Coordinates of C-alpha atoms and ligand atoms in Angstrom, one line a residue:
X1 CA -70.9 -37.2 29.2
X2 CA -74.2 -38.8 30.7
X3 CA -74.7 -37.7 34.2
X4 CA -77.5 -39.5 36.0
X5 CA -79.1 -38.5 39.5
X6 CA -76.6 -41.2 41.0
X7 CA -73.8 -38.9 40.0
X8 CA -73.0 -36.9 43.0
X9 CA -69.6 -35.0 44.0
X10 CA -67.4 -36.4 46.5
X11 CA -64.6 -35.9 48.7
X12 CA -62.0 -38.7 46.8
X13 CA -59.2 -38.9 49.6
X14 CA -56.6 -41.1 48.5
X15 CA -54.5 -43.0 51.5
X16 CA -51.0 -43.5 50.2
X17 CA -50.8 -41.0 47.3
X18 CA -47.2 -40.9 47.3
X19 CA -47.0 -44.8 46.6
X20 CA -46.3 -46.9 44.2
X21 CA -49.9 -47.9 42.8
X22 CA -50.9 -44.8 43.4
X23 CA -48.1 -43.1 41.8
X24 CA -48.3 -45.8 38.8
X25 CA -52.3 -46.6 38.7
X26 CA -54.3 -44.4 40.9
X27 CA -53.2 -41.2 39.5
X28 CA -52.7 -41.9 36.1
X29 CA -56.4 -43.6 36.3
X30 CA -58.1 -40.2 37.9
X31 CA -56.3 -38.4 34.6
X32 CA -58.2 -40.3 32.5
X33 CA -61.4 -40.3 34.1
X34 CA -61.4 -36.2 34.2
X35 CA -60.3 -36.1 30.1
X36 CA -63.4 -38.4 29.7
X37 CA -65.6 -35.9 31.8
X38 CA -66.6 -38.9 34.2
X39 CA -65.7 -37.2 37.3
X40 CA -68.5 -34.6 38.7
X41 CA -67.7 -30.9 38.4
X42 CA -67.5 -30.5 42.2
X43 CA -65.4 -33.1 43.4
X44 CA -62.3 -32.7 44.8
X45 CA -59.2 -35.1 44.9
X46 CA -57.1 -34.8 48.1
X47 CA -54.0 -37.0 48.5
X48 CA -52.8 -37.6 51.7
X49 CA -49.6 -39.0 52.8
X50 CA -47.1 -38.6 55.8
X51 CA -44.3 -36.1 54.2
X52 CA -44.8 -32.3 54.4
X53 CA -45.3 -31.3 51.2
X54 CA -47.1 -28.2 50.7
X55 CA -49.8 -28.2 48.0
X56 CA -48.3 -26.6 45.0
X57 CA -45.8 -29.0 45.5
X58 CA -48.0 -31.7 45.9
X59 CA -49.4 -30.8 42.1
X60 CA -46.2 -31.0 40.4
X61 CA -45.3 -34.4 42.1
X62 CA -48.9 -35.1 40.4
X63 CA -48.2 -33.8 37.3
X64 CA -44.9 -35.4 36.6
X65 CA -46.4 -38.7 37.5
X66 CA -49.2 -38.8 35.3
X67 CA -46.8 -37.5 32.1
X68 CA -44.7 -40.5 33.3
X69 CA -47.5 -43.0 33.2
X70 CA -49.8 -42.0 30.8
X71 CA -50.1 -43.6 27.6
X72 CA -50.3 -40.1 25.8
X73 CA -48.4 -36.5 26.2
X74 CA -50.4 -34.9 29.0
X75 CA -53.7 -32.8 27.1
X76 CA -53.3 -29.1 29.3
X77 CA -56.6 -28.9 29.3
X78 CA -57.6 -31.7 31.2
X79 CA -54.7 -31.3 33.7
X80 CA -55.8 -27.6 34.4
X81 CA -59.2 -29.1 35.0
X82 CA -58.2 -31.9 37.2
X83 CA -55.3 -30.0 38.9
X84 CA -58.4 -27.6 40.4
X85 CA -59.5 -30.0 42.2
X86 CA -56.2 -31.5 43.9
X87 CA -55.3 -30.8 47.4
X88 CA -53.1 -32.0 50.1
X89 CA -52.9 -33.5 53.5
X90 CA -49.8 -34.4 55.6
X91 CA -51.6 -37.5 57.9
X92 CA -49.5 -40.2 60.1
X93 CA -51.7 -42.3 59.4
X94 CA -50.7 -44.3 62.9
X95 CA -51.6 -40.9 65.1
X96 CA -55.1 -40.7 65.8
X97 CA -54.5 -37.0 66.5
X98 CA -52.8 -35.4 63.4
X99 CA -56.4 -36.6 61.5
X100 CA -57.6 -33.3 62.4
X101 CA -56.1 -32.2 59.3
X102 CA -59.3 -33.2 57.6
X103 CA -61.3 -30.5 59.2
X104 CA -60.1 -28.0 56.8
X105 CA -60.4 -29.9 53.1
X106 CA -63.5 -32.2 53.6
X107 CA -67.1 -31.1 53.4
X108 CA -68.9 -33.3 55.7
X109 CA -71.9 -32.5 53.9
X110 CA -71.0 -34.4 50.8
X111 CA -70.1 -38.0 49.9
X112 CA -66.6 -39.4 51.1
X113 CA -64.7 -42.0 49.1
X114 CA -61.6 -43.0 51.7
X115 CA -59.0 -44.8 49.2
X116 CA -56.7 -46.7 51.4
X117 CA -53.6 -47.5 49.0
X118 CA -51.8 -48.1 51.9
X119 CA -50.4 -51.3 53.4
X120 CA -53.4 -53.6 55.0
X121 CA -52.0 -53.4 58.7
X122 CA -53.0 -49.8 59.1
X123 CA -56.5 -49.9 57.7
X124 CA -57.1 -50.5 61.6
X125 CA -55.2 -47.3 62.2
X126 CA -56.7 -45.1 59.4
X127 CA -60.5 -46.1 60.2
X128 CA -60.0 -45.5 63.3
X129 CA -58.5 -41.9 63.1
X130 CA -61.3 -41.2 60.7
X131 CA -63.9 -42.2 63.5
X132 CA -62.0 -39.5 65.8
X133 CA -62.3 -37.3 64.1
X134 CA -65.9 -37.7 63.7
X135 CA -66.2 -37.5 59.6
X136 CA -67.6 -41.4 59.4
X137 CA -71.0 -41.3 58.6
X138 CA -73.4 -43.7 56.0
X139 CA -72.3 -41.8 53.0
X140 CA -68.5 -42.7 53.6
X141 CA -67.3 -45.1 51.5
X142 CA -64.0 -47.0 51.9
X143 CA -61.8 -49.0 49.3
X144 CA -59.4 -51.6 50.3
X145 CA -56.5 -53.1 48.1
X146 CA -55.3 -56.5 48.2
X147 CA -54.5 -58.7 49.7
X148 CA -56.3 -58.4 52.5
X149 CA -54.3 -60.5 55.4
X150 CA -51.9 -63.1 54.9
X151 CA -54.6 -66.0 55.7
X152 CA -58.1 -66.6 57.0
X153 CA -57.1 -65.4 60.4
X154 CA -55.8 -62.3 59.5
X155 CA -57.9 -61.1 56.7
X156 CA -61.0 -61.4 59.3
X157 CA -58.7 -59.1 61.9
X158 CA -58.4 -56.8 59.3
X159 CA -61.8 -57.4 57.9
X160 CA -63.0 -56.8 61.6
X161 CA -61.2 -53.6 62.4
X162 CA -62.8 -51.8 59.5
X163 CA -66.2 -53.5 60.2
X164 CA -66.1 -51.7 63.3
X165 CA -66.5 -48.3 61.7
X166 CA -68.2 -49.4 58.4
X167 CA -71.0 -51.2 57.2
X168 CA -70.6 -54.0 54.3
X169 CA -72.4 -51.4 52.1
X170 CA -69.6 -49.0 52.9
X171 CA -66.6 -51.3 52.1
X172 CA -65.0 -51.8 48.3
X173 CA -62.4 -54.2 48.3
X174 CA -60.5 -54.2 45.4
X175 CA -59.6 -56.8 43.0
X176 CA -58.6 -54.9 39.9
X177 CA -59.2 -57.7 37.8
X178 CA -62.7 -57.4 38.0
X179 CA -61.9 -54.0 36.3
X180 CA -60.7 -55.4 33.4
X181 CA -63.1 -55.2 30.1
X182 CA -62.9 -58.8 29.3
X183 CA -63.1 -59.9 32.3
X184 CA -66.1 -58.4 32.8
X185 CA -66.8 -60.0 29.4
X186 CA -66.8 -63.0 30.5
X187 CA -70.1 -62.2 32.0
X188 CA -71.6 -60.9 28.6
X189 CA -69.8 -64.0 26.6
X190 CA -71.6 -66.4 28.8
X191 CA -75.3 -64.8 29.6
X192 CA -75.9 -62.9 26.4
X193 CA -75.5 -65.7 23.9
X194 CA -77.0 -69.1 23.9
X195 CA -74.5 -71.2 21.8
X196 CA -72.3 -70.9 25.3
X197 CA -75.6 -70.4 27.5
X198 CA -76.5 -74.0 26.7
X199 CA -73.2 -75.3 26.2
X200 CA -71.8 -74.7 29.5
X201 CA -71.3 -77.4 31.4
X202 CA -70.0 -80.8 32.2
X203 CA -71.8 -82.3 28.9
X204 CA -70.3 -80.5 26.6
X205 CA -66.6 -79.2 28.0
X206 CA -64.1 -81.1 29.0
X207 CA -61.7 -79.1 30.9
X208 CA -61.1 -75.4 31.5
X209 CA -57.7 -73.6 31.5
X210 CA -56.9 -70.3 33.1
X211 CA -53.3 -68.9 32.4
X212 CA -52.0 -65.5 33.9
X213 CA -48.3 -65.5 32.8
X214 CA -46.5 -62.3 33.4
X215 CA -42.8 -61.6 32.1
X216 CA -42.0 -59.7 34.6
X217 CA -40.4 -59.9 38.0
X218 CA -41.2 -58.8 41.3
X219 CA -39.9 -55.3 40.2
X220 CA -38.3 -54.4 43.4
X221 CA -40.9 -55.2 45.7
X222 CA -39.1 -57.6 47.4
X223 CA -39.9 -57.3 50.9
X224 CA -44.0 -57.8 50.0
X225 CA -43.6 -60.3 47.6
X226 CA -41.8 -62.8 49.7
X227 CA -43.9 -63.0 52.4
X228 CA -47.0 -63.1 50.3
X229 CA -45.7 -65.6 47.2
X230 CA -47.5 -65.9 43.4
X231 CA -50.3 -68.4 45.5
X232 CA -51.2 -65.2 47.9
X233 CA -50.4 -62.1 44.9
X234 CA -52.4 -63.7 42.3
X235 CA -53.9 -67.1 42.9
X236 CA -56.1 -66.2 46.4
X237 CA -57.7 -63.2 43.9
X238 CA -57.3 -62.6 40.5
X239 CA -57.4 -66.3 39.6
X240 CA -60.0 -67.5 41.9
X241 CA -62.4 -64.4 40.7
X242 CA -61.5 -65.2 37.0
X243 CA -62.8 -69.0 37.8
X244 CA -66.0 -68.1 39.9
X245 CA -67.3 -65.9 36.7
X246 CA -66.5 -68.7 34.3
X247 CA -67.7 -71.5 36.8
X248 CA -70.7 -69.6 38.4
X249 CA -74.5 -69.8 37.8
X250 CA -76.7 -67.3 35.8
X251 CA -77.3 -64.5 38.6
X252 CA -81.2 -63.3 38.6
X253 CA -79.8 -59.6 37.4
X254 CA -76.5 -57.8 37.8
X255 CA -76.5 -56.3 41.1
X256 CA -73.6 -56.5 43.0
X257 CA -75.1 -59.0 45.4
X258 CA -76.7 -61.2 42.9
X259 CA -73.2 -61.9 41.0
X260 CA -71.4 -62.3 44.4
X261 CA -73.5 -64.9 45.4
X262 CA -73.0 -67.3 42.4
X263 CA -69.5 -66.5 42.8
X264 CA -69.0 -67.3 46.7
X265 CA -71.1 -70.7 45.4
X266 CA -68.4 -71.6 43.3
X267 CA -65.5 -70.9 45.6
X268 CA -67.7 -73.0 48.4
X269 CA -67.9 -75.8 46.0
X270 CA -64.1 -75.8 45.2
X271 CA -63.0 -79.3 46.2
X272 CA -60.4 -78.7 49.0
X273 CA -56.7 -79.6 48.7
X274 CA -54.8 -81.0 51.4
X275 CA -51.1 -83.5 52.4
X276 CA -53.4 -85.9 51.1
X277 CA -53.4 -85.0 47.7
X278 CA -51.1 -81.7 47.2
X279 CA -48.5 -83.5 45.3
X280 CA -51.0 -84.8 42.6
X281 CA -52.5 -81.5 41.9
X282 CA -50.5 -78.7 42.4
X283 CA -47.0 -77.6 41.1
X284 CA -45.1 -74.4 42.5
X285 CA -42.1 -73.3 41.1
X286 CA -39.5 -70.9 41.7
X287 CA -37.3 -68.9 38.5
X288 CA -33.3 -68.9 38.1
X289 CA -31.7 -66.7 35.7
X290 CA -32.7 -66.6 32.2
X291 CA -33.8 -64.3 29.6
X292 CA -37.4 -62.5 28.5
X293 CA -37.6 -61.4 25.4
X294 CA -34.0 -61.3 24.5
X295 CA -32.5 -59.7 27.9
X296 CA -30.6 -61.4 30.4
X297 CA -32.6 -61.3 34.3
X298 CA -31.5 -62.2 37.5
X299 CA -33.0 -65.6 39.3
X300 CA -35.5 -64.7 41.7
X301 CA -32.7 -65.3 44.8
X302 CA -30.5 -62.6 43.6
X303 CA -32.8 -59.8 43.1
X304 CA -32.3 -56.7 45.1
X305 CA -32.6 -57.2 48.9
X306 CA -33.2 -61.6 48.7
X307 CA -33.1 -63.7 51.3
X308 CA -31.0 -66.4 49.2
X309 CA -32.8 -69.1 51.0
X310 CA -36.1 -68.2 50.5
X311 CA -38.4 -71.0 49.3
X312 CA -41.3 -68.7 47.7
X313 CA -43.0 -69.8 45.2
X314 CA -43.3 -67.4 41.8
X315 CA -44.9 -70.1 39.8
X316 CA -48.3 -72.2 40.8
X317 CA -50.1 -74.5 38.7
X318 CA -53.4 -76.3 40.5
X319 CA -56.0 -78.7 38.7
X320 CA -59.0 -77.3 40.9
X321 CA -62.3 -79.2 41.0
X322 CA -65.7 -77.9 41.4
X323 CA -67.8 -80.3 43.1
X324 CA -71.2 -79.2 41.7
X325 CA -74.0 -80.4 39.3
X326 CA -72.8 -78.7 36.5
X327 CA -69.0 -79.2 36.4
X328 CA -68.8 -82.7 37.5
X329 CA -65.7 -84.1 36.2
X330 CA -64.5 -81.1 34.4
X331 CA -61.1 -80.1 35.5
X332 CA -60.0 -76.2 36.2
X333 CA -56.0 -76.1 35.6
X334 CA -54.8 -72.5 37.1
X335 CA -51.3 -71.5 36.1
X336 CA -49.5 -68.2 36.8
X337 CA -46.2 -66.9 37.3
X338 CA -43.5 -64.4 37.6
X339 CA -40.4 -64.1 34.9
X340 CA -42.7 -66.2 32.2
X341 CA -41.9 -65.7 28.3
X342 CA -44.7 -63.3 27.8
X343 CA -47.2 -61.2 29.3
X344 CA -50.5 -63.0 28.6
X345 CA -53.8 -64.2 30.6
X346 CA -56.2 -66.2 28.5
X347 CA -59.5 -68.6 29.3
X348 CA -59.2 -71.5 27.2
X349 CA -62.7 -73.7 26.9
X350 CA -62.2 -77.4 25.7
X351 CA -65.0 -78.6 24.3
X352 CA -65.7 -82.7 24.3
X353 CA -65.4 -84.5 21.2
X354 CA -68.7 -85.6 18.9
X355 CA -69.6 -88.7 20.4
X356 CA -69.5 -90.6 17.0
X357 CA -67.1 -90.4 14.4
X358 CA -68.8 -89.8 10.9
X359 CA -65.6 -88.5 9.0
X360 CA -63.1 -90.9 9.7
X361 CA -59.2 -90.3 10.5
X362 CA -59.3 -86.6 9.7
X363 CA -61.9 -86.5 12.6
X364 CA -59.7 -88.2 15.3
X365 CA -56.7 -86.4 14.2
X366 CA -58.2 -83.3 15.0
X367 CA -58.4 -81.6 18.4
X368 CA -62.0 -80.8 19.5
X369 CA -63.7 -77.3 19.6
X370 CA -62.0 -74.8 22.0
X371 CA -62.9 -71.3 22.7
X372 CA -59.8 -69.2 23.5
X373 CA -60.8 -65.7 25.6
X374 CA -57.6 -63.1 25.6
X375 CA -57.8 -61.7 28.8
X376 CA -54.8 -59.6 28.0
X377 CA -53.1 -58.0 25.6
X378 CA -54.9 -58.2 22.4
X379 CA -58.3 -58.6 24.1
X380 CA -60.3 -61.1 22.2
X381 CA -62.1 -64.4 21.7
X382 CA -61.3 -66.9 19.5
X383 CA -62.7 -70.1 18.5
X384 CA -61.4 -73.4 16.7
X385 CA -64.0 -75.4 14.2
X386 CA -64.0 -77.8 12.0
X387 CA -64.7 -77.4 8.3
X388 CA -64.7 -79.7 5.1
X389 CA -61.9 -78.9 3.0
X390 CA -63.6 -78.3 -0.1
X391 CA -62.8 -80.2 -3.0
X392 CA -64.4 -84.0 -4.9
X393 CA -63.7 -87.0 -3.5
X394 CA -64.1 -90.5 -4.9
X395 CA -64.8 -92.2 -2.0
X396 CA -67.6 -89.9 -0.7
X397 CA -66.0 -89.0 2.7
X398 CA -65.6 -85.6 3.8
X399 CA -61.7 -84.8 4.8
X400 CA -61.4 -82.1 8.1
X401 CA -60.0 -79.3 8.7
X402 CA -59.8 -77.0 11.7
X403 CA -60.3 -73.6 11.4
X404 CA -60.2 -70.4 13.2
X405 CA -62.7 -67.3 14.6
X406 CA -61.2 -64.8 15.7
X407 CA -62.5 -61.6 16.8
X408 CA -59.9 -58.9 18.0
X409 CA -61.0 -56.6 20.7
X410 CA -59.3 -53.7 19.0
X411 CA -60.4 -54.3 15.5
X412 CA -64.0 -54.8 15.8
X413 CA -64.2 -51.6 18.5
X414 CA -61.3 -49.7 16.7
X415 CA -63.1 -46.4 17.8
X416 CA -62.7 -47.3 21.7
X417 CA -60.2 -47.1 23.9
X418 CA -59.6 -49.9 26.5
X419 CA -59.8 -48.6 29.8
X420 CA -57.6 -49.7 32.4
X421 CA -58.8 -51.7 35.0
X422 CA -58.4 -48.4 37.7
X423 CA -60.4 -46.2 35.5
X424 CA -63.1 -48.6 35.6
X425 CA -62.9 -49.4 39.4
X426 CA -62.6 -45.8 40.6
X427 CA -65.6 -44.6 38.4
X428 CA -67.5 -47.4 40.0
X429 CA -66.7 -46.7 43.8
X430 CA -67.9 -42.6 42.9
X431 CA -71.1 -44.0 41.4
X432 CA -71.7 -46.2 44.3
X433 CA -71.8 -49.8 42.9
X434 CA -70.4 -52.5 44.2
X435 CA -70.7 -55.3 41.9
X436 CA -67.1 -54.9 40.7
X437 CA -66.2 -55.4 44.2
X438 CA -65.0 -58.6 46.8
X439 CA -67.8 -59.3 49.4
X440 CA -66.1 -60.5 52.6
X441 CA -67.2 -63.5 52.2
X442 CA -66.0 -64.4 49.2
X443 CA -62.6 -63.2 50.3
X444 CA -62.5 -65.4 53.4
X445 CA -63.8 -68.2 51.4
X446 CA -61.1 -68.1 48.6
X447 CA -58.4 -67.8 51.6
X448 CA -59.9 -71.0 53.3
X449 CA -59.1 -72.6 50.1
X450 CA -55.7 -71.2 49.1
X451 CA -54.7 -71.7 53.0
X452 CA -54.9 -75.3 53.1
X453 CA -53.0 -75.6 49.9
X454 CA -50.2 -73.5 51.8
X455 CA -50.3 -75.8 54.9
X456 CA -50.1 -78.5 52.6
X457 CA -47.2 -77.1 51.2
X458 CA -45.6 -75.7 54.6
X459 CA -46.1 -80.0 55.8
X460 CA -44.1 -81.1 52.7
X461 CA -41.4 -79.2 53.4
X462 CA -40.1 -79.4 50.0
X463 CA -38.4 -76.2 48.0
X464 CA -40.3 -75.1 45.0
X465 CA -39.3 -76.5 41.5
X466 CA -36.4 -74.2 39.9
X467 CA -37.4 -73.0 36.3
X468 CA -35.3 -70.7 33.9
X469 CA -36.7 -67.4 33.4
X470 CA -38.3 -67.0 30.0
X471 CA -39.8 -70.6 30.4
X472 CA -43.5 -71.6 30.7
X473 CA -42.8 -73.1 34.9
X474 CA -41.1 -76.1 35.9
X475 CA -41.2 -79.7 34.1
X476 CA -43.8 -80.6 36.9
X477 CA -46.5 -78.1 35.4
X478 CA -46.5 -80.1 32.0
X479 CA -46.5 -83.5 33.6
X480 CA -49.8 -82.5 35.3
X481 CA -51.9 -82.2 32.5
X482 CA -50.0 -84.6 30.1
X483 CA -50.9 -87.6 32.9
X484 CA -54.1 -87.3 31.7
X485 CA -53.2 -86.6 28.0
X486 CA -54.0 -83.0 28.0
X487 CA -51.1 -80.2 27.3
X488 CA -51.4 -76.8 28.0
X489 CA -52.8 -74.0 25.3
X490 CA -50.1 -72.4 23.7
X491 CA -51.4 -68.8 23.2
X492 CA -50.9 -67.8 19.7
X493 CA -48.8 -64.6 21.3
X494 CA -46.2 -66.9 22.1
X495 CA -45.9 -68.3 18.8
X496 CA -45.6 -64.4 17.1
X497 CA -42.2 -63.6 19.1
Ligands
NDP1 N1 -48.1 -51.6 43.8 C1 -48.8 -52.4 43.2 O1 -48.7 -52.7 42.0 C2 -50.0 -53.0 43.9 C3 -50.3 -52.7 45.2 N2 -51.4 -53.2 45.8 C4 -51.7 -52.9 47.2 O2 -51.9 -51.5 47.3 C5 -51.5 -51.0 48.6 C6 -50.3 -50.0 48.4 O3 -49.3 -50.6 47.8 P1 -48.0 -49.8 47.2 O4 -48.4 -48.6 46.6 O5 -47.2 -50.8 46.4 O6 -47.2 -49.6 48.6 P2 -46.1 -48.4 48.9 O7 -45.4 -48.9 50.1 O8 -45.4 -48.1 47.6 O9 -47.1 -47.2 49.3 C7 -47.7 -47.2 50.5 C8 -48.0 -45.8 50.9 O10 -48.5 -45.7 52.2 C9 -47.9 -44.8 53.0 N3 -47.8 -45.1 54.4 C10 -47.5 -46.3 55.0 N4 -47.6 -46.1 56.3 C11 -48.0 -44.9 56.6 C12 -48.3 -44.1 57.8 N5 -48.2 -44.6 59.0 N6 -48.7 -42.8 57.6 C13 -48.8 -42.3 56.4 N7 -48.6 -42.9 55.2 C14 -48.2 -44.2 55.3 C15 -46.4 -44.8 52.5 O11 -45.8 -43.6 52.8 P3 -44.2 -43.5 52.8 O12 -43.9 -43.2 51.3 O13 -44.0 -42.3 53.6 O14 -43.6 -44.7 53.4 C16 -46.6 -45.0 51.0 O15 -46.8 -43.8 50.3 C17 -51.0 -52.3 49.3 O16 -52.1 -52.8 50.1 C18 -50.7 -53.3 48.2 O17 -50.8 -54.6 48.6 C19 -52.2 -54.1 45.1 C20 -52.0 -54.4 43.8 C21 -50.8 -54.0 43.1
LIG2 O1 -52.2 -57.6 41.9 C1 -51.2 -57.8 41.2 O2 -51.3 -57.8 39.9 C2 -50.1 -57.6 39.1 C3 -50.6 -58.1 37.7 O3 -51.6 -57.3 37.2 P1 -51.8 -57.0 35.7 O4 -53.0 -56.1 35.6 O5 -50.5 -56.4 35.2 O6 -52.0 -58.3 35.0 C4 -48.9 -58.4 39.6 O7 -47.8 -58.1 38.8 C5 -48.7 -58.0 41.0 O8 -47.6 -58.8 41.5 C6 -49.9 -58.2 41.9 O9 -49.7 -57.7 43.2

């Protein structure tokens, strides 16, 4: 392990450590950190959560979690090392005055990292019983999960109450997508080589697609899900920060603030959508019954605990527009949903066609170049040529054929192992760097955006399209790219099932 000066211990406190992402995630993530020997030799882990629990107990909860969710049997002697470190705190998070439970396991003398994998309307609550208890000081650091608010309105209340107590250099919010190794590529694809460098742009591409399908459901999670929907859970984040790295400009270095700035540029430029064009350019769907990958699901209105009237979407598709110099004309079609045929999120390029045809029919018959970037699984980047098929010809033309590049992620770095997003994002927040993280105002900005398409959507009144589980969204989502003759990518994991 390389430990620079910026590697200090900390305090890691972890808000909600009997929860699901922490339970599934958090945990599991912190495992994997300690067997890579990324987490300082002095820092302690202390989960706190509102059950009496005493500690011992609290390690064996621990311990079973992360032999449930680790990829691996559990190595004993990274355990023993990390289980030193582990403590426990009972905390209602609500009551400002059992927050004196922190007097006995922090050091106030050391670096705090306040993880709050609880539900956004007690961030309030929690900073404030921090502040009471006089332990928030400039070396306190604080992460948020997502989604922060519901809308614009409430993500500034919530943005506001922890503002109150912390400065922007304090707060992480968390989109663990920009944890994810090729997402974070995307940055390294597009700035460290100048065939895309110079490329990039409204000259040479002709439209962008970004597709997060996932094949599962809501997995019991009803009672969030519904009131946020696919547009809140995945579009107002994950997709909007996959677009601002593809769409932004070249940042003058990679500091946190240098990135977040091109990106809140390209979520500024986003051309808004409103009653006046909502039914041209988006599609949201909702799934019946079906099957993924062979076995029979329940439609999204019988899951456990439905509402059977609920009109939430679990499907969105949007063509987005970036009203900028450089992507001009160049449409940005967004899809992602719940209950899709496979779990896959890809970047799909299109490149525009030669402007003259030198080859003749093999030419047109062809599709244009395309660069495919496999977000997840089987992290990799592909791209489509064209070659002469070798061989004489009488008539001195040259026939086409297209032809693949395709480099796998886990062949060409067969020695690595691809961290999770969490490992990545939690190493991060102890180092102290925040490029990996949301800056308010890009947050605000993407919910101004995603909030008008809701109204829209809220004035139309109309249910969301039904589609079959184990299909690719409703009808609709086809029918908005093939109206201007474009289809969507099918990713070459579909075709292997
Ligand atoms: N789960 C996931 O996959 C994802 C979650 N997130 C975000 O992460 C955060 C946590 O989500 P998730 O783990 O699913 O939620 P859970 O409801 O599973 O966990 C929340 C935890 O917070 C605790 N809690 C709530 N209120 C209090 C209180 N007053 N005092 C003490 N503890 C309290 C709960 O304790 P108790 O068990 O006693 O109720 C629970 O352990 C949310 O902001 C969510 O949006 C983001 C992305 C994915
Ligand atoms: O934030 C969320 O992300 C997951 C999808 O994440 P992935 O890393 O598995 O692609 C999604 O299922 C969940 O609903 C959402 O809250």
């Amino acid at each position: 392990m390389v430990m620079d000066n910026s590697f200090e211990p900390c305090d890691f406190v972890l808000f909600g450590t009997m929860g699901d992402l922490s339970r599934r995630k958090l945990l599991p993530s912190l495992y994997q950190l300690e067997k890579a020997e990324l987490i300082h030799p002095d820092t302690t882990i202390i989960g706190v959560a509102r059950q009496e629990m005493s500690k011992e107990d609290y390690i064996a909860e621990v311990k079973s979690n992360i032999e449930k969710f680790s990829d691996k049997a559990l190595c004993e002697d990274t355990w023993n090392r990390l289980c030193e470190r582990l403590d426990y705190i009972c905390v209602d998070m609500k009551d400002i005055n059992s927050y004196k439970a922190f007097d006995d396991v922090v050091d106030p003398n050391r670096v705090m990292v306040c993880y709050l994998a609880t539900p956004p309307a007690i961030y309030g609550d929690i900073c404030r019983g921090l502040h009471g208890c006089d332990i928030i000081d400039s070396s306190v650091r604080v992460v948020l999960e997502k989604p922060i608010g519901h809308d614009l309105d409430s993500s500034k209340v919530i943005n506001d109450q922890v503002s109150e107590y912390f400065n922007e250099s304090q707060i992480y919010r968390i989109d663990h997508y920009l944890g994810k190794e090729t997402v974070l590529n995307l940055i390294a694809l597009r700035f460290a080589n100048s065939i895309f460098a110079t490329n990039w742009d409204h000259n040479c591409i002709d439209h962008v697609q970004i597709s997060v399908a996932e094949s599962v459901g809501i997995e019991g999670r009803w009672g969030y899900f519904d009131d946020a929907g696919q547009m809140r859970d995945m579009v107002q984040n994950h997709l909007l920060q996959i677009l601002s790295l593809v769409a932004m400009e070249p940042p003058a270095t990679l500091d946190a603030d240098s990135i977040r700035d091109e990106k809140l540029k390209v979520l500024k430029a986003l051309r808004p959508i409103d009653v006046s064009n909502i039914n041209d350019v988006t599609v949201r769907g909702q799934y019946t019954a079906g099957f993924v990958k062979g076995e029979e699901v329940p439609g999204y209105l019988e899951e456990d605990d439905a509402n059977t009237r609920s009109k939430t979407e679990t499907f969105v598709a949007i063509k987005a527009e970036i009203d900028n110099w450089r992507w001009a004309g160049v449409p940005f079609y967004l899809r992602t949903g719940k209950r899709m045929p496979t779990k896959v999120s890809e970047v799909v390029i299109y490149f525009k066609r030669q402007p003259h045809n030198l080859f003749g029919d093999s030419f047109n018959s062809l599709p244009p170049n395309k660069l495919v970037i496999r977000l997840q699984p089987d992290e990799g980047v592909e791209i489509t040529v064209m070659n002469k098929i070798p061989g004489l010809t009488s008539s001195g033309s040259m026939d086409l054929q297209k032809s693949k590049l395709d480099l796998s992620f886990s062949e060409a770095f067969s020695e690595e192992r691809i961290p999770d997003a969490y490992e990545k994002l939690l190493l991060e927040v102890m180092l102290g760097n925040q490029a990996l993280f949301v800056r308010r105002d890009e947050v605000e900005q993407a919910w101004n955006w995603v909030d008008s398409i809701l109204d829209a959507w809220n004035h139309t009144a109309e249910p969301p399209e039904p589609y079959q589980a184990g299909t690719w969204g409703p009808v609709a989502s086809i029918g908005l790219l093939a109206r201007e003759n474009r289809s969507w990518y099918e990713s070459k994991l579909t075709k292997k099932r």
